[in-house]
PDB file of C-alpha atoms in Angstrom:
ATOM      1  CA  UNK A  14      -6.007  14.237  11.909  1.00  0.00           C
ATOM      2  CA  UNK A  15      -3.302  13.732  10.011  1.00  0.00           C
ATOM      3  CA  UNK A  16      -2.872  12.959   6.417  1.00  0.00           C
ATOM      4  CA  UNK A  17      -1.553   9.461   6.548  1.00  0.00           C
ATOM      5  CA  UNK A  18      -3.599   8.932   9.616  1.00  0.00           C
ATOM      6  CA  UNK A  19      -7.069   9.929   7.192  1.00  0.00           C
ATOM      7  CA  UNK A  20      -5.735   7.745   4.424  1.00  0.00           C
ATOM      8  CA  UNK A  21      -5.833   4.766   6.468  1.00  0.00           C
ATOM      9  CA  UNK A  22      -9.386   5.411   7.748  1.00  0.00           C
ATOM     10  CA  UNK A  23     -10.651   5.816   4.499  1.00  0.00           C
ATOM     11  CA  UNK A  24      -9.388   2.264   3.259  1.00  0.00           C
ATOM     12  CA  UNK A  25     -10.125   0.925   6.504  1.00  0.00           C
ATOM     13  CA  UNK A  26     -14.031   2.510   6.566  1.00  0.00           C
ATOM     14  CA  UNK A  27     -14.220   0.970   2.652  1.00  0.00           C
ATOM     15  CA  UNK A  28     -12.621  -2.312   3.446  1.00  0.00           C
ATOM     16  CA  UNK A  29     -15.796  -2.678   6.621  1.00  0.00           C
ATOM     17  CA  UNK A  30     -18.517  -1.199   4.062  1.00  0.00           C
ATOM     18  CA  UNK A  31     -17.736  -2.617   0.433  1.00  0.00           C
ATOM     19  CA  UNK A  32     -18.108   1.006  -0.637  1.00  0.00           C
ATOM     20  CA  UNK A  33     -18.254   4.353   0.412  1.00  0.00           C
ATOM     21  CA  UNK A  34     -19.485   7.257  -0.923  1.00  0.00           C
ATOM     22  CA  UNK A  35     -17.201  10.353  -0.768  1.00  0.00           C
ATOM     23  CA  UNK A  36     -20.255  12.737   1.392  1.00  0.00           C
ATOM     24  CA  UNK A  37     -20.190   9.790   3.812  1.00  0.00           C
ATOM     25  CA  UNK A  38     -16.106   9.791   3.983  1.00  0.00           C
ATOM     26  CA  UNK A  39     -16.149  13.284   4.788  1.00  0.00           C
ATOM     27  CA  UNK A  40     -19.215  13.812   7.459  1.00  0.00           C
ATOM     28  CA  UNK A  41     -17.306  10.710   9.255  1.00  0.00           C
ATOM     29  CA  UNK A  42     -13.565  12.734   8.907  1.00  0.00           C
ATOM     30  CA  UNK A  43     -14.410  16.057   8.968  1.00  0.00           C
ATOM     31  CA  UNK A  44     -13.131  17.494   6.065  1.00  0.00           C
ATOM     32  CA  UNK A  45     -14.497  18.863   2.824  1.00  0.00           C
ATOM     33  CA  UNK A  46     -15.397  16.743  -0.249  1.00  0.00           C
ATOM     34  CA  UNK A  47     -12.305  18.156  -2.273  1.00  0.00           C
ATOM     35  CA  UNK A  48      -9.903  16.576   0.282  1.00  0.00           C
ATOM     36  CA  UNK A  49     -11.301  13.169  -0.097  1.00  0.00           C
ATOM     37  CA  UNK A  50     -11.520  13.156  -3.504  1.00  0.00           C
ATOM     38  CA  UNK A  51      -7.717  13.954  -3.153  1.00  0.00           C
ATOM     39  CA  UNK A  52      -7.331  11.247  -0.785  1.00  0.00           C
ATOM     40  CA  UNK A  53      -9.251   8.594  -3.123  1.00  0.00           C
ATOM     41  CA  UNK A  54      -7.269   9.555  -6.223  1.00  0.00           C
ATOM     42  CA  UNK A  55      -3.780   8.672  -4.029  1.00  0.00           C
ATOM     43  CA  UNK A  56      -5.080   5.141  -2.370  1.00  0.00           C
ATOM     44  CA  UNK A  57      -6.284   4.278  -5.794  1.00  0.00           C
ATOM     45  CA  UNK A  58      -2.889   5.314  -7.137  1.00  0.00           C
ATOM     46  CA  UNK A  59      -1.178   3.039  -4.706  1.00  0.00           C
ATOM     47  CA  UNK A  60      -3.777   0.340  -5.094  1.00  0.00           C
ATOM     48  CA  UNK A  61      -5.127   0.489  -1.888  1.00  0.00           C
ATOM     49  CA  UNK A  62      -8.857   1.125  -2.377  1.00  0.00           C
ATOM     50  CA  UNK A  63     -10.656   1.314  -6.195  1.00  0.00           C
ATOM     51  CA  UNK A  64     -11.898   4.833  -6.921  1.00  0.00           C
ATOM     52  CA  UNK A  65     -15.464   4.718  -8.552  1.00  0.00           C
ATOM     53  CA  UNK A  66     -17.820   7.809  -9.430  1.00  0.00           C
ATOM     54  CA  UNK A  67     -18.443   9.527  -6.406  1.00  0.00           C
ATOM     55  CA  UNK A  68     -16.787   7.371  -3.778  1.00  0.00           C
ATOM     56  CA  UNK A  69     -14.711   3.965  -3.569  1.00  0.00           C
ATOM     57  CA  UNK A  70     -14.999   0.468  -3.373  1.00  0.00           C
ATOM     58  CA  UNK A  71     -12.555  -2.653  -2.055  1.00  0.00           C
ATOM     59  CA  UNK A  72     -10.473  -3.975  -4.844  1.00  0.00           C
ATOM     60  CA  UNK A  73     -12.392  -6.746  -4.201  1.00  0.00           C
ATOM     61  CA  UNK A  74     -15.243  -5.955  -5.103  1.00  0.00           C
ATOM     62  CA  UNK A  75     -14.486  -3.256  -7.973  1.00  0.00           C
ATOM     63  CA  UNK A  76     -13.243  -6.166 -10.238  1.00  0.00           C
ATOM     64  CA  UNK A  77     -16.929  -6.870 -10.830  1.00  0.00           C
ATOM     65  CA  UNK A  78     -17.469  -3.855 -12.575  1.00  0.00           C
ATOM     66  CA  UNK A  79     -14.032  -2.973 -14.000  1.00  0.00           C
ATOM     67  CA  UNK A  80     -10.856  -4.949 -14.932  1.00  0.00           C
ATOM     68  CA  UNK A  81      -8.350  -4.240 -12.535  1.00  0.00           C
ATOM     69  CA  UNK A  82      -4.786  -4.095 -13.407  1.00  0.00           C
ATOM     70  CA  UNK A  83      -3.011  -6.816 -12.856  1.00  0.00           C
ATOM     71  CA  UNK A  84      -0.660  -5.382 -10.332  1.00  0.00           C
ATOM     72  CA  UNK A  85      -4.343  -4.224  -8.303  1.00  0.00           C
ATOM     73  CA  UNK A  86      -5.157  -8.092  -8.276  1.00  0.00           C
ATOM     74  CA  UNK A  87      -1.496  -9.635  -8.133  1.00  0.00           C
ATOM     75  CA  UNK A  88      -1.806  -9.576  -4.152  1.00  0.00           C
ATOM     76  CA  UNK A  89      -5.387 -10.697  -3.335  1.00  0.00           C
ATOM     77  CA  UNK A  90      -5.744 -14.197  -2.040  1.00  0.00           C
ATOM     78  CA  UNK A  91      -2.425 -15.413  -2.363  1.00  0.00           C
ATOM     79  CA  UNK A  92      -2.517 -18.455  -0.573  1.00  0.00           C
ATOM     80  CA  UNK A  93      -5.560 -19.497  -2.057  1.00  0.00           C
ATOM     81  CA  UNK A  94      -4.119 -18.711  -5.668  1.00  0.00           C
ATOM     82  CA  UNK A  95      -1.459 -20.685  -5.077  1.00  0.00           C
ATOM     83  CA  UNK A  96      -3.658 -23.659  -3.850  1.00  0.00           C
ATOM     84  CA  UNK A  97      -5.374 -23.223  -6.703  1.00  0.00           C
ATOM     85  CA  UNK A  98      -2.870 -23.078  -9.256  1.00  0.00           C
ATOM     86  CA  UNK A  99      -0.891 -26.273  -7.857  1.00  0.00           C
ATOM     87  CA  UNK A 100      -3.903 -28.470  -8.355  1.00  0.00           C
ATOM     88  CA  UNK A 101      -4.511 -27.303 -11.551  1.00  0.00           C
ATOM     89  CA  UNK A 102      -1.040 -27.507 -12.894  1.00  0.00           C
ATOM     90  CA  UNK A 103      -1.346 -31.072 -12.143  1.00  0.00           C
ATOM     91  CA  UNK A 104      -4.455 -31.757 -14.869  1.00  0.00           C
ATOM     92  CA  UNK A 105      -1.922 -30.637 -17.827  1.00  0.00           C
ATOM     93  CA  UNK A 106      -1.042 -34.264 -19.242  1.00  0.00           C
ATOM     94  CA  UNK A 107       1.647 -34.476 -21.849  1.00  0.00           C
ATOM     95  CA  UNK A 108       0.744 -34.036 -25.769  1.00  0.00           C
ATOM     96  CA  UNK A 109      -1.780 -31.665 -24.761  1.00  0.00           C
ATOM     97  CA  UNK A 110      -2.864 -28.502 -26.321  1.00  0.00           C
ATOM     98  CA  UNK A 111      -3.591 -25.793 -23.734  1.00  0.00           C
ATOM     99  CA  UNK A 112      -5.607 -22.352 -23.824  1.00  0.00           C
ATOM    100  CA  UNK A 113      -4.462 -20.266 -21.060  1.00  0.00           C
ATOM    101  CA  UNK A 114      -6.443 -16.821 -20.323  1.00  0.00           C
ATOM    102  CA  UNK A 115      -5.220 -13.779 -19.285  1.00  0.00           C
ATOM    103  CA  UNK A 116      -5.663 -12.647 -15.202  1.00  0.00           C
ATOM    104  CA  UNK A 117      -3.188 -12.775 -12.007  1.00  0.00           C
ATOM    105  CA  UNK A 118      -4.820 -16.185 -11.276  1.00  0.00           C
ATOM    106  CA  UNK A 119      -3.762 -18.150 -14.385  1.00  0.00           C
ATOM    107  CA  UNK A 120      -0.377 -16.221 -14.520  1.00  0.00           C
ATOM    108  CA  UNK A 121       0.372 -17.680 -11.165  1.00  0.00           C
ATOM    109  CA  UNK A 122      -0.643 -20.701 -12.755  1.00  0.00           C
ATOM    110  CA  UNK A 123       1.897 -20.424 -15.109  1.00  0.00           C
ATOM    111  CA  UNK A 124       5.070 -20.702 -12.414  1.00  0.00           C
ATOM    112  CA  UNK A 125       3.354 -24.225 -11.342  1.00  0.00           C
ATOM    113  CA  UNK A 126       3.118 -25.699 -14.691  1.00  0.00           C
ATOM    114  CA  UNK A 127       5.360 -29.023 -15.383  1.00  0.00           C
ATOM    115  CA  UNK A 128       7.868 -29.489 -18.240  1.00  0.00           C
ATOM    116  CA  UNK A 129       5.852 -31.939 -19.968  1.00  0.00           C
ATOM    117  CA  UNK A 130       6.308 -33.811 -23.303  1.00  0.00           C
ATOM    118  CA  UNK A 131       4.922 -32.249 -26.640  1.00  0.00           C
ATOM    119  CA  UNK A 132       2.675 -29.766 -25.139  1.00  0.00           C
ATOM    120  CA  UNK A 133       1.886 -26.380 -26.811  1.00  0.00           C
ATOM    121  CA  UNK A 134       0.168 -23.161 -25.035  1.00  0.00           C
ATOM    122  CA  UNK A 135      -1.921 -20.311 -26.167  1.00  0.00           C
ATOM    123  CA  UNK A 136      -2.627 -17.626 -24.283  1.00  0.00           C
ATOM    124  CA  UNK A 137      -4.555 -14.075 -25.105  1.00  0.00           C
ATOM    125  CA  UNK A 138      -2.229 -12.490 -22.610  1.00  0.00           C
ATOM    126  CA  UNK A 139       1.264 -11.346 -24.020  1.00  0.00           C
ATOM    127  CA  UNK A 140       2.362 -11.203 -20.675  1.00  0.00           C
ATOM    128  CA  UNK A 141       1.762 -14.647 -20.491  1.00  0.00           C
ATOM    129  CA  UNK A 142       3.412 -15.604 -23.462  1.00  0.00           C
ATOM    130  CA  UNK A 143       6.367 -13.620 -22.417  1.00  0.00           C
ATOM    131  CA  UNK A 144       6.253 -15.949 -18.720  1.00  0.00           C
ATOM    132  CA  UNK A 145       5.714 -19.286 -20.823  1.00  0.00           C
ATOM    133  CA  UNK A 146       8.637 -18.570 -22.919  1.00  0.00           C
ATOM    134  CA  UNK A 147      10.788 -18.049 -20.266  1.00  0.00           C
ATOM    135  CA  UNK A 148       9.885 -21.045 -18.722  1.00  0.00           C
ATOM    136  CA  UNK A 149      10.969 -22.804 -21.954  1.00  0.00           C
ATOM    137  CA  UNK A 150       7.034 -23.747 -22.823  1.00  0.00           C
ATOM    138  CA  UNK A 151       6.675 -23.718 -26.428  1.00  0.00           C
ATOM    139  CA  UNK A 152       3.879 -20.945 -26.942  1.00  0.00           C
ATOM    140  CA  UNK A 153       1.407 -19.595 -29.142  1.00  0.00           C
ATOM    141  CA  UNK A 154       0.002 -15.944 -28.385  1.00  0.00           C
ATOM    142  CA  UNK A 155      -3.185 -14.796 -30.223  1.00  0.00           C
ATOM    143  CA  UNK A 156      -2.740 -11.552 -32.613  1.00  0.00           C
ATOM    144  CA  UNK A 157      -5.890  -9.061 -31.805  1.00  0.00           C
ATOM    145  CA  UNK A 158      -6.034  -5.811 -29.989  1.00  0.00           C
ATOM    146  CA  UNK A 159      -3.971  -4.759 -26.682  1.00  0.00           C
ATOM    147  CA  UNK A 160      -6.074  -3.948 -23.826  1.00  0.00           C
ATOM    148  CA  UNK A 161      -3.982  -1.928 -21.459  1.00  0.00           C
ATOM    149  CA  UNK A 162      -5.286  -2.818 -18.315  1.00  0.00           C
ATOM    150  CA  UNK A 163      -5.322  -6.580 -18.744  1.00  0.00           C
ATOM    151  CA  UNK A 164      -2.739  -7.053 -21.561  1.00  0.00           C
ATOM    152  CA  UNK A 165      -4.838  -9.379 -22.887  1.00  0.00           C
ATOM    153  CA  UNK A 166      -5.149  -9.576 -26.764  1.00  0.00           C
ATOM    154  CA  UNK A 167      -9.206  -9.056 -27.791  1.00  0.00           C
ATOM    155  CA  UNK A 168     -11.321  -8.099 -30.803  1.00  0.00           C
ATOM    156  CA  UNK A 169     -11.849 -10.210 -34.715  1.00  0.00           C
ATOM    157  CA  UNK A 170      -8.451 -10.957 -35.245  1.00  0.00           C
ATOM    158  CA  UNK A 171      -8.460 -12.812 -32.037  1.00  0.00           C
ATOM    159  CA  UNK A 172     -11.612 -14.472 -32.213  1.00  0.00           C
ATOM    160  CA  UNK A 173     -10.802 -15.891 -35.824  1.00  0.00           C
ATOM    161  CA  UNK A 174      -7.517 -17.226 -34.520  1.00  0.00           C
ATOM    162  CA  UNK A 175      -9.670 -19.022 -31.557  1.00  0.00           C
ATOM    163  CA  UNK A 176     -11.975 -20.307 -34.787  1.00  0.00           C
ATOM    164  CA  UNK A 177      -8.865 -22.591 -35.626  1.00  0.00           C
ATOM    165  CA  UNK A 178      -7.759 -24.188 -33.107  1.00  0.00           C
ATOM    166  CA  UNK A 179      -9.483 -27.040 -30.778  1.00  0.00           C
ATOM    167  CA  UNK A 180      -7.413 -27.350 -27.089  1.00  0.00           C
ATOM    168  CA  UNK A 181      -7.982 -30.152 -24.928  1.00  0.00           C
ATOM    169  CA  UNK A 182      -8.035 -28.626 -21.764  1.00  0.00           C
ATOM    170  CA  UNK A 183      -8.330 -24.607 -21.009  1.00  0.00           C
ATOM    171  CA  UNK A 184      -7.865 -22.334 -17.763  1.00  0.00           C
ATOM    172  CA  UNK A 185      -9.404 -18.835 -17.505  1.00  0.00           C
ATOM    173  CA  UNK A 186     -10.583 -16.535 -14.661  1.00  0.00           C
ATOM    174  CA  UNK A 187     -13.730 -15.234 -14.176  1.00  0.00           C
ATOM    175  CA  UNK A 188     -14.483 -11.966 -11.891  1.00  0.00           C
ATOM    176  CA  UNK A 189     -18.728 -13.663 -11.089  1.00  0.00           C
ATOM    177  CA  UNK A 190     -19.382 -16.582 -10.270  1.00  0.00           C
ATOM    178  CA  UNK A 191     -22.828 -17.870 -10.072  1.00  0.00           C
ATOM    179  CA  UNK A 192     -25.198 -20.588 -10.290  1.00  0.00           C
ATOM    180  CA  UNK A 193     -27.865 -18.857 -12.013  1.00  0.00           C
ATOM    181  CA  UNK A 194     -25.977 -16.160 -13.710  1.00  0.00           C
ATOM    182  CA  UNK A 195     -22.721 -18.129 -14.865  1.00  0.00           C
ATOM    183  CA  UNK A 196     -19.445 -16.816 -15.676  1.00  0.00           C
ATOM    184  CA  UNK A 197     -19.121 -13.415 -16.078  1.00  0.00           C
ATOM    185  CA  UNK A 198     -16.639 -10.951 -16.977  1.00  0.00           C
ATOM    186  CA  UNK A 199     -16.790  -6.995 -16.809  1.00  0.00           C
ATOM    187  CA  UNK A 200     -15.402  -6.151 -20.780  1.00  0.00           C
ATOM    188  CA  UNK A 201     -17.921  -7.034 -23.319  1.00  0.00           C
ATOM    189  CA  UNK A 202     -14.359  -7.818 -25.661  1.00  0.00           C
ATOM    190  CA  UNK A 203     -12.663 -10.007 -23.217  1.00  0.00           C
ATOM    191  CA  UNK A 204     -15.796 -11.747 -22.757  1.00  0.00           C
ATOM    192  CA  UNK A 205     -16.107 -12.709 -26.285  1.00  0.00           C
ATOM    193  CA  UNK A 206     -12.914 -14.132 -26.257  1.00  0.00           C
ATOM    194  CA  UNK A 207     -13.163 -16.398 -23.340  1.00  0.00           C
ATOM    195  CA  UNK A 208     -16.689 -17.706 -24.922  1.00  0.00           C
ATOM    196  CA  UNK A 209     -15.029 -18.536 -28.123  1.00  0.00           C
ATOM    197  CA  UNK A 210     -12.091 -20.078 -26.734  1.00  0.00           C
ATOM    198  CA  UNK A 211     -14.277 -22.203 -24.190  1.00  0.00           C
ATOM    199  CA  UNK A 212     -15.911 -23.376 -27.356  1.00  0.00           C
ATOM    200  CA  UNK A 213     -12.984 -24.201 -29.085  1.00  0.00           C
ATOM    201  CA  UNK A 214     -12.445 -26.614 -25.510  1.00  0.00           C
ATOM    202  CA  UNK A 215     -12.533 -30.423 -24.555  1.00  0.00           C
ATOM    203  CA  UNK A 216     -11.969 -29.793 -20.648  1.00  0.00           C
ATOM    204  CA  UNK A 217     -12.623 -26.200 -18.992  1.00  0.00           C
ATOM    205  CA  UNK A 218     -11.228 -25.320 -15.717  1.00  0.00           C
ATOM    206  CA  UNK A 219     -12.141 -21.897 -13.848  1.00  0.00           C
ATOM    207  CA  UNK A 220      -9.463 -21.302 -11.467  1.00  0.00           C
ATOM    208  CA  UNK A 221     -10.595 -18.900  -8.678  1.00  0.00           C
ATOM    209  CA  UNK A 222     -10.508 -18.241  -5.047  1.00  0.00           C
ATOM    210  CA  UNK A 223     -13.694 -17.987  -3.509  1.00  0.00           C
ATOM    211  CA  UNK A 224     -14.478 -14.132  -3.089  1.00  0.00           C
ATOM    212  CA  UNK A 225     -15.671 -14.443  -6.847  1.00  0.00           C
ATOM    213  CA  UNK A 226     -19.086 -16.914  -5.717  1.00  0.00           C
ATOM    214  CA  UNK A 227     -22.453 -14.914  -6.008  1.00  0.00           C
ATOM    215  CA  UNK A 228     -20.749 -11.987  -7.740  1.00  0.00           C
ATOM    216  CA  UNK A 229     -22.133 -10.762 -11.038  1.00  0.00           C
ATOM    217  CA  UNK A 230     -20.435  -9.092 -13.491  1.00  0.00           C
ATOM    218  CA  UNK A 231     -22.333  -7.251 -16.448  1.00  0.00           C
ATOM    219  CA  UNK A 232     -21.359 -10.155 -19.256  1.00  0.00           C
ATOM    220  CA  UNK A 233     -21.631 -13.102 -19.264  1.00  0.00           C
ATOM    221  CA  UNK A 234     -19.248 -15.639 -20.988  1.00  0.00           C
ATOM    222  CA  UNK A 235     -19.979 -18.899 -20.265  1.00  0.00           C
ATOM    223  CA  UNK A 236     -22.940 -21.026 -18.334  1.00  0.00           C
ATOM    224  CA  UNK A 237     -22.231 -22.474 -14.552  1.00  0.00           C
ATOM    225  CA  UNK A 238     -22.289 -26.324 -15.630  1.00  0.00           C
ATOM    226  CA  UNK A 239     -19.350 -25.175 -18.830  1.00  0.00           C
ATOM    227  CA  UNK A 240     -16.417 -25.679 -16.392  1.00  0.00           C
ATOM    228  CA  UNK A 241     -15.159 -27.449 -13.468  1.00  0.00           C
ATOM    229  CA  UNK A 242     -14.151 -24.713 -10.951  1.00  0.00           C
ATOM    230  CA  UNK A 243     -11.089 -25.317  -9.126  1.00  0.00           C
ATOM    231  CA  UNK A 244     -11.120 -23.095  -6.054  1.00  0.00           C
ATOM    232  CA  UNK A 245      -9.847 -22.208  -2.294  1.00  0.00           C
ATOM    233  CA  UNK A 246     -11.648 -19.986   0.977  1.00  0.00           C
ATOM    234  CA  UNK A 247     -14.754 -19.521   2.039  1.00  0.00           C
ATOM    235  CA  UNK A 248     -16.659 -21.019  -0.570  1.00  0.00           C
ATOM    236  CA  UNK A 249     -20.358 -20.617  -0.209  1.00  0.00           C
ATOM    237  CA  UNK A 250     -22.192 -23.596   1.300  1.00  0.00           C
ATOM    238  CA  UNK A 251     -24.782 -23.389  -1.867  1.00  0.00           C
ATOM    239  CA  UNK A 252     -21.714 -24.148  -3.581  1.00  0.00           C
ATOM    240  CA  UNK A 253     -19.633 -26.644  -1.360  1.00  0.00           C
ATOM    241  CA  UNK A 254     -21.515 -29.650  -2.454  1.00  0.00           C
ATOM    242  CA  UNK A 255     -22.115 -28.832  -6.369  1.00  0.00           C
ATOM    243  CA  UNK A 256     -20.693 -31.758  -8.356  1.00  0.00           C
ATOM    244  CA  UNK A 257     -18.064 -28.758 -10.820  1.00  0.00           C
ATOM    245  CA  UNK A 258     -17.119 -27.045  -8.061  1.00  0.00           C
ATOM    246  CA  UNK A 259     -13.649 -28.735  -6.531  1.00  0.00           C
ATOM    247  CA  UNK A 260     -12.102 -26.856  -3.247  1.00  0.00           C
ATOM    248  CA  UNK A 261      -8.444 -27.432  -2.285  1.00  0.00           C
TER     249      UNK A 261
END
């Protein structure tokens, strides 16, 4: 078999299974456990697959218990992110103040956003700051701690920033989603922040497609009933007729 021929088996096998371990990719290729360790380190390079201790997992489901990189999560569910983003774009009323989190979902939301009167954003994410400026938003980013993989802005100097402000509506991501379990987040840092900032809240919106219902990440940041959840897919019928969860 040929290289490329192995590497698209591999994210092919992972994509059917969720995971795979790296003794089951090579009993099914026939080669030895050095070469797909090889193999896992490239398709995570090129963000085809998510490499994990001893095997790999869909991107889809490694967000759970890592933060992918934004360019790893900039592709998933585009259509539904874009859904998503135009409806909630459209709850931004003018005079507002606005606490945008970081993730690819709320950074799409920022290319949707109108040109309203007298409203001011703040965003953990200097990536996000950097898009709202552009746009000609006026923009407030929170000082803190980089996080490479996110870009977002974490740890006390954050947090007491949060402490002084009060938004009136908010948008933030969430990799879980469930009823029992909440919102949920993999960084024990990034969680923090999006619980003080949905404190510091009138109106919370979670904006997310629906691969993230009945997935549990290891903190939690926020209960289920905190936010409305604006969402798009294959959202779980225990979750289709909850009164905070609104599908476009």
């Amino acid at each position: 078999m040929l290289a490329e021929d192995r590497l698209n088996a591999i994210v092919s096998m992972v994509q059917q299974a969720g995971s795979v371990t790296v003794p089951e990719l090579a009993e099914a290729l026939g080669v030895t456990a050095s070469t797909i360790r090889r193999d896992l380190q490239t398709l995570d390079r090129a963000h085809r697959i998510a490499k994990v201790h001893g095997g790999a997992t869909s991107l889809e489901r490694a967000h759970v218990t890592r933060d992918l990189t934004l360019n790893e999560r900039s592709d998933l569910h585009n259509d539904d992110k874009e859904r998503i983003c135009a409806r909630a774009a459209a709850l931004v009323e003018p005079e507002s103040f606005v606490y945008i989190d970081s993730g690819s979902t709320t950074l799409r939301l920022i290319e949707h956003l109108p040109h309203l009167e007298d409203v001011t954003y703040v965003t953990d994410s200097v990536l996000h700051a950097q898009r709202l400026a552009l746009r000609g938003m006026r923009t407030v980013v929170l000082g803190g701690e980089l996080k490479p993989e996110t870009e977002a802005l974490v740890g006390p100097d954050a947090l007491a920033t949060l402490d002084r402000y009060n938004f009136n509506c908010g948008f933030w991501g969430s990799n879980g989603i469930a009823a029992e379990q909440g919102f949920t987040a993999p960084d024990i840092e990034e969680a923090q922040v999006k619980r003080v900032s949905m404190r510091h809240t009138a109106k919370r919106y979670v904006i997310s497609d629906a691969s993230k219902f009945g997935m549990v990440a290891p903190v939690k940041f926020a209960d289920f009933r905190d936010a409305t959840i604006i969402t798009a897919g294959e959202v779980p019928a225990k979750y289709r007729a909850m009164d905070n969860v609104v599908t476009v």
